[in-house]
Amino acid sequence: MLTDLDSALSYLGNLTLIEISTVKTDDTETVKYYFVTPIIADLLKEHDGLMSNEDTLKKTGFPLCMGSLSPGNDKEGITSFSVIPAEAGIHSLKVNFSDKLAGDYYDDVVNNFDGGLTEHEEAFYHYHKARVKEKINEIGSRLSRYYYDSSLYSAAFHYCKAVYELLGLESDLHVLNYLGLILQLYCDLDGALKIFLEVEKITKAKGDKQQEGAILSNIGQIYHVKGDYDSALKYLLDSLKLSKQINNKKGDGVTLNNIGEIYRVKGDYYSALKYMRDSLKNSKEIGDKQQEGITLNNISLIYDAKRDYDEALKYLLESLKIAREIGDKQQEGAALNNISQIYDAKGDYDRALQYLLESLKISKEIGDTFGVANALFNLAALYEATGKPAESAQCLKDVTEINKTLKSYEVSQALKRAGIEG
């Protein structure tokens, strides 16, 4: 029988039931960490009194320190380890858990041992509990960007929200920007606008023209969705001016496309195409594949409106290919939806339905409320054209319900054209 904790933990380490890591603290001393899961912790407590009830082992990633750390509080006001050497007897050992120290461990793994996503998340978890603001901002920004760029918007929102609820407007600007974008995606336009307007003030005060330009473009997009095209154009032109001042080619590409979209919905296809072609050229020059795919999609809408369906389909297939290559699920859903409309216009209803259902599935998976509403509205028209009035009516009912929260001007106008107030 194993009668002391150090021997028991070493035995469990040999069985790979726990992880043991030795970290050098200075030239002469090392500290040993035991990472114990809750199940193993419970077994240790129950096994012949090997661990007394007073001892604490918490969440996966608990670092049990066997060495010469002093009792007391660290600079962050978080209880540090209080350790009696193992040879003094198992029942005399008492450990106080430190989220700060656990965060430091995982952060060290990330920075010095090529730690991956799990280590980032563990570091964030512990730093958040310990309220280490600088690290919460730093790691939260990385995680939110990773998940947003991977189209895992609910996970990105989780980290943005966790940072924002603790730090408010002291949150990293990238976190605030992603938070606003996801709120917009989730159809909370007023919440997104509130965040963006606050960030605009912060970027102006800091003199951060690149971030200010990005936020101005985002504000313009909110007004676009609300149907206030004059306000949208004002913010977008201000954004473009800033981008050109600092030679921000990526910002140029995004904003040129967004300005083109304003002209497109106003029916000025000549101006729309001019801005979008400039955006496309810019995006190709700097290798911005995401913006290239978005702009290709929007150019297709102009050719669709002109009933040049073959040209529209050419641009859409290019857009879809890029979206799939880079994993942009939101853009993939949009391209699939628009491809369906080309086949619908050509009378190929089977293929139109296939693309629409695929678009709807993706939009639902990622929480793209506008994408869901758009696909459902087009499904309603398709069902009506193919003699399925009950299915059509249900789709329109669903769109009307969604738009009570979405409050999209374009969706409202589409519903009015269908004879529905929504």
XYZ file of C-alpha atoms in Angstrom, residues 5 19 37 48 54 115 143 147 154 165 168 184 232 255 259 270 307 328 367 370 373 400 406 422:
24
model
C 0.989 11.400 -1.213
C 0.419 14.690 -15.494
C -8.461 15.373 -12.604
C -7.444 4.707 3.023
C -9.473 19.370 4.429
C 0.887 25.054 -26.081
C -9.217 33.081 -28.423
C -12.947 31.212 -33.002
C -20.811 31.023 -30.285
C -18.430 41.498 -18.460
C -16.150 46.625 -19.836
C -24.807 42.139 -35.355
C -24.283 54.421 -43.764
C -14.886 49.739 -47.181
C -19.798 51.512 -50.309
C -22.700 51.672 -62.381
C -30.541 39.235 -65.559
C -15.684 31.206 -44.076
C -26.251 31.497 -35.816
C -29.960 37.324 -41.434
C -34.207 34.854 -42.759
C -41.827 37.504 -40.004
C -33.676 41.325 -36.632
C -42.963 42.445 -40.987
